[in-house]
């Protein structure tokens, strides 16, 4: 099937138009079975979601029939209700859903699959011992927990353990009543949007920033203001004069560049929030993984105005599929967030909370953290050593001894060359990810985000050797 | 502490006013520690949430200081920033949060605790064998599942098992791609609101109806139209002329009255939805528990216009703390709901999904269903026998051989007398729940909702004897 995308608007729209044109001019005849979404996605190098969305659109408009799974067939358009009829019979979804379509169809970096070395951020540190220990905790919890819907705010035992942990490790003083257990950081962002933000409200983000927050906020309909960051974190001097409702920051380890917000900037930020009467969200997504010094205390611990909403997650340190995170809430917001959580999904699953509370109480959690920290530190060191040996001065390493990923800048590259490097590396079996999609505006310089969490030290060494060869290839051209 | 509530507006407002008055006129002196929320709640016979909300409000306005947990102390108002200052420094929450405050402070029926016999709907069928089997499934899943964030739509294995189950038991033909796994029915309702409804949109509910849906929809800001139901379900002839965006129904077992939507009404309802271009939500919350005949196929199975969003839940048949439900989505809505789920919380926890898929595949789930059905049937029979013996003609039983609860009407009672009966029964150790809060408008007649799920046959017999004595007492007066 020959299809040409016209490059206008979201990819799924382009694909929909291309398929429609082919159907209307008869290149694809009535009754033809369209290729399975996965196949077409591979062929056109699009994500499967994009192809799925295009097929849905064609189906909704009556161009194709049949269900995904059992095959999609081109309709006989003469025999069908005409196009515009089918369109009007389906009421438009909400403004939220329309914006969500847009953001979900952004040209996000393709996720590489089946490569020898995949430096994707978010892939987990695989640890069979954790699977095992966690399985035991779950079985225990299933037998010891009352299997009813638990308190909205989360299981009390887990909130208590989390408070102890926060006081000890992050310098955050909180009572169990200040806490809300949520299903991951993404849910925290959505609850924050619902409780605090109307369409059109102004929200400050760091530039660059976490893509999932960006998407959720745009879908909610807010106006985003992206403020530059440097090696000391967000540039407070560039905060807008017009008060935003909310400032979303990652002070302990700026996502993704890795800088740590300096004490002076922390104070400036809190002062700004006080003056402008806005809330601050402190996303402490990987504050647990700091490899050298004592980590800097959380912004929340400096916050005397009770304006910081602290968000921490268990999914990063345990595993992504856990979907458990927590919020420390200012007193004035506690009731509203509990209401939103209750109306949204009542509360988080009870057994996993109970298992985690016991895992923390029993010391298993901290043990797991220590081991992970040690393992990640050696992976990080192997990555840096490999970069120094094979990439040498052709990359600039954004160095913070923390986290589960590293950013390298590519001096002398423009975005086109960076994209070509990524494509070339892909062909060599190396999955690299660009920084560009993590910016609201054009990125000041091209860079790569290297996730080292899921590769062994040996694999990292080999991956860096391959990376060096890819850079050689581009230098030679 | 002597406090008198003035009876105007939500309970937490009344309590806030009463406490403020006492502080302002010096009856509660500066520096006094307020009683713990739980204690005050017990003393005033209010829910703890109400007391918590009042304390939060007083704290936000500067009347009290300290945190819940470590004690709340009355502020020295002379030394504090004045009241209106404290109020203005906290920006108002979103319209959603403000509406949520209202609905969460409605005077919902108090949940009885510590009574000998509690006929609360929603209390689970306790079954240690399930805890055990489920613990084994979880431990197994923890060892066999890749612990990453799974597909947005839900684990493929679980969607496949659910499709098989739906085809076999509910007559619903669906492909895994039609399904979205969600964190409980409450989340389904919230996703439906976000994807399909704007503030001010019209939504049809049955009268009476599920309280949680009512609350979530009002918080979302829609205009509710409640349509009466009779023993054949919703009265389609009374559906509004002005098109709603959505109709929310419980066809297989009207919640809470128990009537089954007749085939003719099902067809009428689908025709109305087609003519008015609106969506139907079919909440099949306990379709699994039918004790006599083959249950009527789901509305979704008659829906040739692809307008029915089918919602089923695992939490009812397994246990409340599981928080797993599923939606069967019309093709035109699939992408939008996946987007909203992704932006909302990415996906449901992976291990519980994997465990459930295996539990279903292995036959354990159906075995558990059969045993539960048998046990619930005998509890239901004991309840009806007890009602016939002890309540006799003083109650009218709304009889449908299905579900986990029963409704009885109280002929000759008005709402005041019904409330007095509930209060009297409470003093005798019997927890009864009124129907009134499940209506949008004034209920046509007083009734009780009797949940029999968590009491043994013997307990049910004793409870009915006690119920008979309570009725005797009211007859004698």
PDB file of N, CA, C and O in Angstrom, chain A residues 175-224:
ATOM      1  N   UNK A 175       2.414  14.619  58.872  1.00  0.00           N
ATOM      2  CA  UNK A 175       1.579  13.689  59.627  1.00  0.00           C
ATOM      3  C   UNK A 175       0.812  12.830  58.626  1.00  0.00           C
ATOM      4  O   UNK A 175       0.558  13.277  57.515  1.00  0.00           O
ATOM      5  N   UNK A 176       0.406  11.623  59.042  1.00  0.00           N
ATOM      6  CA  UNK A 176      -0.383  10.783  58.120  1.00  0.00           C
ATOM      7  C   UNK A 176      -1.582  11.534  57.524  1.00  0.00           C
ATOM      8  O   UNK A 176      -1.931  11.304  56.368  1.00  0.00           O
ATOM      9  N   UNK A 177      -2.183  12.453  58.287  1.00  0.00           N
ATOM     10  CA  UNK A 177      -3.337  13.188  57.770  1.00  0.00           C
ATOM     11  C   UNK A 177      -2.982  14.154  56.641  1.00  0.00           C
ATOM     12  O   UNK A 177      -3.866  14.619  55.915  1.00  0.00           O
ATOM     13  N   UNK A 178      -1.694  14.488  56.514  1.00  0.00           N
ATOM     14  CA  UNK A 178      -1.269  15.371  55.422  1.00  0.00           C
ATOM     15  C   UNK A 178      -1.121  14.608  54.114  1.00  0.00           C
ATOM     16  O   UNK A 178      -0.949  15.216  53.064  1.00  0.00           O
ATOM     17  N   UNK A 179      -1.127  13.289  54.219  1.00  0.00           N
ATOM     18  CA  UNK A 179      -0.791  12.476  53.046  1.00  0.00           C
ATOM     19  C   UNK A 179      -2.018  12.000  52.278  1.00  0.00           C
ATOM     20  O   UNK A 179      -3.064  11.745  52.861  1.00  0.00           O
ATOM     21  N   UNK A 180      -1.829  11.882  50.978  1.00  0.00           N
ATOM     22  CA  UNK A 180      -2.823  11.231  50.132  1.00  0.00           C
ATOM     23  C   UNK A 180      -2.083  10.218  49.266  1.00  0.00           C
ATOM     24  O   UNK A 180      -1.144  10.575  48.560  1.00  0.00           O
ATOM     25  N   UNK A 181      -2.483   8.958  49.385  1.00  0.00           N
ATOM     26  CA  UNK A 181      -1.886   7.918  48.541  1.00  0.00           C
ATOM     27  C   UNK A 181      -2.627   7.935  47.200  1.00  0.00           C
ATOM     28  O   UNK A 181      -3.866   7.913  47.175  1.00  0.00           O
ATOM     29  N   UNK A 182      -1.882   8.004  46.110  1.00  0.00           N
ATOM     30  CA  UNK A 182      -2.496   8.075  44.774  1.00  0.00           C
ATOM     31  C   UNK A 182      -1.895   7.008  43.863  1.00  0.00           C
ATOM     32  O   UNK A 182      -0.876   6.404  44.195  1.00  0.00           O
ATOM     33  N   UNK A 183      -2.557   6.800  42.728  1.00  0.00           N
ATOM     34  CA  UNK A 183      -2.113   5.763  41.787  1.00  0.00           C
ATOM     35  C   UNK A 183      -1.063   6.333  40.834  1.00  0.00           C
ATOM     36  O   UNK A 183      -1.319   6.472  39.638  1.00  0.00           O
ATOM     37  N   UNK A 184       0.101   6.667  41.362  1.00  0.00           N
ATOM     38  CA  UNK A 184       1.181   7.171  40.515  1.00  0.00           C
ATOM     39  C   UNK A 184       1.208   8.690  40.405  1.00  0.00           C
ATOM     40  O   UNK A 184       0.208   9.360  40.659  1.00  0.00           O
ATOM     41  N   UNK A 185       2.374   9.207  40.018  1.00  0.00           N
ATOM     42  CA  UNK A 185       2.554  10.653  39.868  1.00  0.00           C
ATOM     43  C   UNK A 185       1.580  11.238  38.849  1.00  0.00           C
ATOM     44  O   UNK A 185       1.086  12.343  39.004  1.00  0.00           O
ATOM     45  N   UNK A 186       1.312  10.455  37.793  1.00  0.00           N
ATOM     46  CA  UNK A 186       0.399  10.956  36.769  1.00  0.00           C
ATOM     47  C   UNK A 186      -0.968  11.269  37.382  1.00  0.00           C
ATOM     48  O   UNK A 186      -1.581  12.284  37.062  1.00  0.00           O
ATOM     49  N   UNK A 187      -1.429  10.445  38.295  1.00  0.00           N
ATOM     50  CA  UNK A 187      -2.707  10.739  38.952  1.00  0.00           C
ATOM     51  C   UNK A 187      -2.599  11.973  39.844  1.00  0.00           C
ATOM     52  O   UNK A 187      -3.535  12.761  39.914  1.00  0.00           O
ATOM     53  N   UNK A 188      -1.443  12.145  40.503  1.00  0.00           N
ATOM     54  CA  UNK A 188      -1.260  13.352  41.307  1.00  0.00           C
ATOM     55  C   UNK A 188      -1.431  14.594  40.433  1.00  0.00           C
ATOM     56  O   UNK A 188      -2.127  15.546  40.805  1.00  0.00           O
ATOM     57  N   UNK A 189      -0.848  14.564  39.242  1.00  0.00           N
ATOM     58  CA  UNK A 189      -0.925  15.721  38.338  1.00  0.00           C
ATOM     59  C   UNK A 189      -2.369  15.971  37.918  1.00  0.00           C
ATOM     60  O   UNK A 189      -2.837  17.107  37.866  1.00  0.00           O
ATOM     61  N   UNK A 190      -3.090  14.889  37.650  1.00  0.00           N
ATOM     62  CA  UNK A 190      -4.488  15.037  37.242  1.00  0.00           C
ATOM     63  C   UNK A 190      -5.343  15.573  38.386  1.00  0.00           C
ATOM     64  O   UNK A 190      -6.197  16.443  38.179  1.00  0.00           O
ATOM     65  N   UNK A 191      -5.115  15.081  39.597  1.00  0.00           N
ATOM     66  CA  UNK A 191      -5.878  15.596  40.743  1.00  0.00           C
ATOM     67  C   UNK A 191      -5.559  17.078  40.966  1.00  0.00           C
ATOM     68  O   UNK A 191      -6.459  17.882  41.252  1.00  0.00           O
ATOM     69  N   UNK A 192      -4.297  17.441  40.849  1.00  0.00           N
ATOM     70  CA  UNK A 192      -3.901  18.847  40.993  1.00  0.00           C
ATOM     71  C   UNK A 192      -4.645  19.703  39.967  1.00  0.00           C
ATOM     72  O   UNK A 192      -5.178  20.766  40.292  1.00  0.00           O
ATOM     73  N   UNK A 193      -4.714  19.211  38.740  1.00  0.00           N
ATOM     74  CA  UNK A 193      -5.427  19.955  37.694  1.00  0.00           C
ATOM     75  C   UNK A 193      -6.890  20.138  38.064  1.00  0.00           C
ATOM     76  O   UNK A 193      -7.443  21.229  37.964  1.00  0.00           O
ATOM     77  N   UNK A 194      -7.519  19.052  38.495  1.00  0.00           N
ATOM     78  CA  UNK A 194      -8.948  19.124  38.787  1.00  0.00           C
ATOM     79  C   UNK A 194      -9.239  20.028  39.976  1.00  0.00           C
ATOM     80  O   UNK A 194     -10.214  20.770  39.975  1.00  0.00           O
ATOM     81  N   UNK A 195      -8.410  19.955  41.002  1.00  0.00           N
ATOM     82  CA  UNK A 195      -8.707  20.687  42.233  1.00  0.00           C
ATOM     83  C   UNK A 195      -8.313  22.163  42.126  1.00  0.00           C
ATOM     84  O   UNK A 195      -8.962  23.023  42.711  1.00  0.00           O
ATOM     85  N   UNK A 196      -7.250  22.455  41.386  1.00  0.00           N
ATOM     86  CA  UNK A 196      -6.717  23.820  41.437  1.00  0.00           C
ATOM     87  C   UNK A 196      -6.851  24.608  40.141  1.00  0.00           C
ATOM     88  O   UNK A 196      -6.719  25.833  40.172  1.00  0.00           O
ATOM     89  N   UNK A 197      -7.074  23.960  39.019  1.00  0.00           N
ATOM     90  CA  UNK A 197      -6.933  24.671  37.747  1.00  0.00           C
ATOM     91  C   UNK A 197      -8.204  24.669  36.910  1.00  0.00           C
ATOM     92  O   UNK A 197      -8.863  23.642  36.770  1.00  0.00           O
ATOM     93  N   UNK A 198      -8.498  25.835  36.353  1.00  0.00           N
ATOM     94  CA  UNK A 198      -9.556  25.939  35.355  1.00  0.00           C
ATOM     95  C   UNK A 198      -8.903  26.032  33.975  1.00  0.00           C
ATOM     96  O   UNK A 198      -7.717  26.341  33.867  1.00  0.00           O
ATOM     97  N   UNK A 199      -9.691  25.784  32.949  1.00  0.00           N
ATOM     98  CA  UNK A 199      -9.202  26.029  31.587  1.00  0.00           C
ATOM     99  C   UNK A 199      -8.719  27.479  31.513  1.00  0.00           C
ATOM    100  O   UNK A 199      -9.363  28.381  32.036  1.00  0.00           O
ATOM    101  N   UNK A 200      -7.596  27.682  30.874  1.00  0.00           N
ATOM    102  CA  UNK A 200      -7.090  29.042  30.691  1.00  0.00           C
ATOM    103  C   UNK A 200      -6.198  29.533  31.816  1.00  0.00           C
ATOM    104  O   UNK A 200      -5.538  30.568  31.671  1.00  0.00           O
ATOM    105  N   UNK A 201      -6.151  28.831  32.941  1.00  0.00           N
ATOM    106  CA  UNK A 201      -5.258  29.233  34.028  1.00  0.00           C
ATOM    107  C   UNK A 201      -3.799  29.110  33.576  1.00  0.00           C
ATOM    108  O   UNK A 201      -3.466  28.261  32.753  1.00  0.00           O
ATOM    109  N   UNK A 202      -2.954  29.933  34.170  1.00  0.00           N
ATOM    110  CA  UNK A 202      -1.543  29.941  33.798  1.00  0.00           C
ATOM    111  C   UNK A 202      -0.763  28.996  34.721  1.00  0.00           C
ATOM    112  O   UNK A 202      -0.910  29.060  35.939  1.00  0.00           O
ATOM    113  N   UNK A 203       0.075  28.146  34.137  1.00  0.00           N
ATOM    114  CA  UNK A 203       0.904  27.214  34.898  1.00  0.00           C
ATOM    115  C   UNK A 203       2.346  27.323  34.416  1.00  0.00           C
ATOM    116  O   UNK A 203       2.605  27.337  33.207  1.00  0.00           O
ATOM    117  N   UNK A 204       3.270  27.406  35.366  1.00  0.00           N
ATOM    118  CA  UNK A 204       4.693  27.467  35.028  1.00  0.00           C
ATOM    119  C   UNK A 204       5.295  26.066  35.074  1.00  0.00           C
ATOM    120  O   UNK A 204       5.087  25.324  36.034  1.00  0.00           O
ATOM    121  N   UNK A 205       6.020  25.726  34.033  1.00  0.00           N
ATOM    122  CA  UNK A 205       6.777  24.473  33.930  1.00  0.00           C
ATOM    123  C   UNK A 205       8.245  24.822  33.763  1.00  0.00           C
ATOM    124  O   UNK A 205       8.575  25.888  33.263  1.00  0.00           O
ATOM    125  N   UNK A 206       9.118  23.908  34.124  1.00  0.00           N
ATOM    126  CA  UNK A 206      10.524  24.058  33.762  1.00  0.00           C
ATOM    127  C   UNK A 206      10.701  23.731  32.277  1.00  0.00           C
ATOM    128  O   UNK A 206       9.944  22.953  31.714  1.00  0.00           O
ATOM    129  N   UNK A 207      11.767  24.294  31.693  1.00  0.00           N
ATOM    130  CA  UNK A 207      12.122  23.957  30.316  1.00  0.00           C
ATOM    131  C   UNK A 207      13.546  23.400  30.323  1.00  0.00           C
ATOM    132  O   UNK A 207      14.467  24.134  30.710  1.00  0.00           O
ATOM    133  N   UNK A 208      13.775  22.131  29.996  1.00  0.00           N
ATOM    134  CA  UNK A 208      12.820  21.082  29.621  1.00  0.00           C
ATOM    135  C   UNK A 208      12.105  20.503  30.837  1.00  0.00           C
ATOM    136  O   UNK A 208      12.376  20.907  31.953  1.00  0.00           O
ATOM    137  N   UNK A 209      11.205  19.548  30.589  1.00  0.00           N
ATOM    138  CA  UNK A 209      10.323  19.065  31.657  1.00  0.00           C
ATOM    139  C   UNK A 209       9.798  17.670  31.359  1.00  0.00           C
ATOM    140  O   UNK A 209       9.993  17.139  30.262  1.00  0.00           O
ATOM    141  N   UNK A 210       9.067  17.126  32.337  1.00  0.00           N
ATOM    142  CA  UNK A 210       8.485  15.795  32.205  1.00  0.00           C
ATOM    143  C   UNK A 210       7.290  15.831  31.241  1.00  0.00           C
ATOM    144  O   UNK A 210       6.335  16.582  31.426  1.00  0.00           O
ATOM    145  N   UNK A 211       7.393  14.992  30.243  1.00  0.00           N
ATOM    146  CA  UNK A 211       6.430  15.004  29.147  1.00  0.00           C
ATOM    147  C   UNK A 211       4.997  14.695  29.615  1.00  0.00           C
ATOM    148  O   UNK A 211       4.035  15.317  29.158  1.00  0.00           O
ATOM    149  N   UNK A 212       4.862  13.751  30.533  1.00  0.00           N
ATOM    150  CA  UNK A 212       3.532  13.340  31.002  1.00  0.00           C
ATOM    151  C   UNK A 212       2.781  14.454  31.712  1.00  0.00           C
ATOM    152  O   UNK A 212       1.562  14.578  31.585  1.00  0.00           O
ATOM    153  N   UNK A 213       3.519  15.300  32.452  1.00  0.00           N
ATOM    154  CA  UNK A 213       2.887  16.447  33.109  1.00  0.00           C
ATOM    155  C   UNK A 213       2.438  17.455  32.061  1.00  0.00           C
ATOM    156  O   UNK A 213       1.316  17.971  32.100  1.00  0.00           O
ATOM    157  N   UNK A 214       3.326  17.719  31.123  1.00  0.00           N
ATOM    158  CA  UNK A 214       3.025  18.636  30.021  1.00  0.00           C
ATOM    159  C   UNK A 214       1.738  18.211  29.301  1.00  0.00           C
ATOM    160  O   UNK A 214       0.808  19.007  29.132  1.00  0.00           O
ATOM    161  N   UNK A 215       1.673  16.939  28.939  1.00  0.00           N
ATOM    162  CA  UNK A 215       0.496  16.440  28.227  1.00  0.00           C
ATOM    163  C   UNK A 215      -0.782  16.606  29.041  1.00  0.00           C
ATOM    164  O   UNK A 215      -1.797  17.082  28.537  1.00  0.00           O
ATOM    165  N   UNK A 216      -0.717  16.192  30.323  1.00  0.00           N
ATOM    166  CA  UNK A 216      -1.930  16.251  31.154  1.00  0.00           C
ATOM    167  C   UNK A 216      -2.398  17.696  31.332  1.00  0.00           C
ATOM    168  O   UNK A 216      -3.591  17.976  31.327  1.00  0.00           O
ATOM    169  N   UNK A 217      -1.446  18.615  31.501  1.00  0.00           N
ATOM    170  CA  UNK A 217      -1.811  20.015  31.714  1.00  0.00           C
ATOM    171  C   UNK A 217      -2.403  20.632  30.451  1.00  0.00           C
ATOM    172  O   UNK A 217      -3.380  21.382  30.520  1.00  0.00           O
ATOM    173  N   UNK A 218      -1.839  20.302  29.300  1.00  0.00           N
ATOM    174  CA  UNK A 218      -2.398  20.832  28.051  1.00  0.00           C
ATOM    175  C   UNK A 218      -3.795  20.261  27.827  1.00  0.00           C
ATOM    176  O   UNK A 218      -4.721  20.978  27.444  1.00  0.00           O
ATOM    177  N   UNK A 219      -3.968  18.974  28.094  1.00  0.00           N
ATOM    178  CA  UNK A 219      -5.293  18.376  27.936  1.00  0.00           C
ATOM    179  C   UNK A 219      -6.295  19.056  28.870  1.00  0.00           C
ATOM    180  O   UNK A 219      -7.454  19.245  28.524  1.00  0.00           O
ATOM    181  N   UNK A 220      -5.831  19.437  30.053  1.00  0.00           N
ATOM    182  CA  UNK A 220      -6.726  20.126  30.995  1.00  0.00           C
ATOM    183  C   UNK A 220      -7.083  21.521  30.491  1.00  0.00           C
ATOM    184  O   UNK A 220      -8.055  22.113  30.959  1.00  0.00           O
ATOM    185  N   UNK A 221      -6.297  22.047  29.569  1.00  0.00           N
ATOM    186  CA  UNK A 221      -6.650  23.318  28.946  1.00  0.00           C
ATOM    187  C   UNK A 221      -5.967  24.535  29.543  1.00  0.00           C
ATOM    188  O   UNK A 221      -6.407  25.661  29.323  1.00  0.00           O
ATOM    189  N   UNK A 222      -4.901  24.325  30.300  1.00  0.00           N
ATOM    190  CA  UNK A 222      -4.235  25.480  30.903  1.00  0.00           C
ATOM    191  C   UNK A 222      -3.275  26.122  29.908  1.00  0.00           C
ATOM    192  O   UNK A 222      -2.942  25.557  28.870  1.00  0.00           O
ATOM    193  N   UNK A 223      -2.836  27.340  30.254  1.00  0.00           N
ATOM    194  CA  UNK A 223      -1.841  28.042  29.451  1.00  0.00           C
ATOM    195  C   UNK A 223      -0.483  27.778  30.091  1.00  0.00           C
ATOM    196  O   UNK A 223      -0.273  28.108  31.256  1.00  0.00           O
ATOM    197  N   UNK A 224       0.433  27.195  29.331  1.00  0.00           N
ATOM    198  CA  UNK A 224       1.735  26.846  29.896  1.00  0.00           C
ATOM    199  C   UNK A 224       2.760  27.942  29.656  1.00  0.00           C
ATOM    200  O   UNK A 224       2.825  28.516  28.567  1.00  0.00           O
TER     201      UNK A 224
END
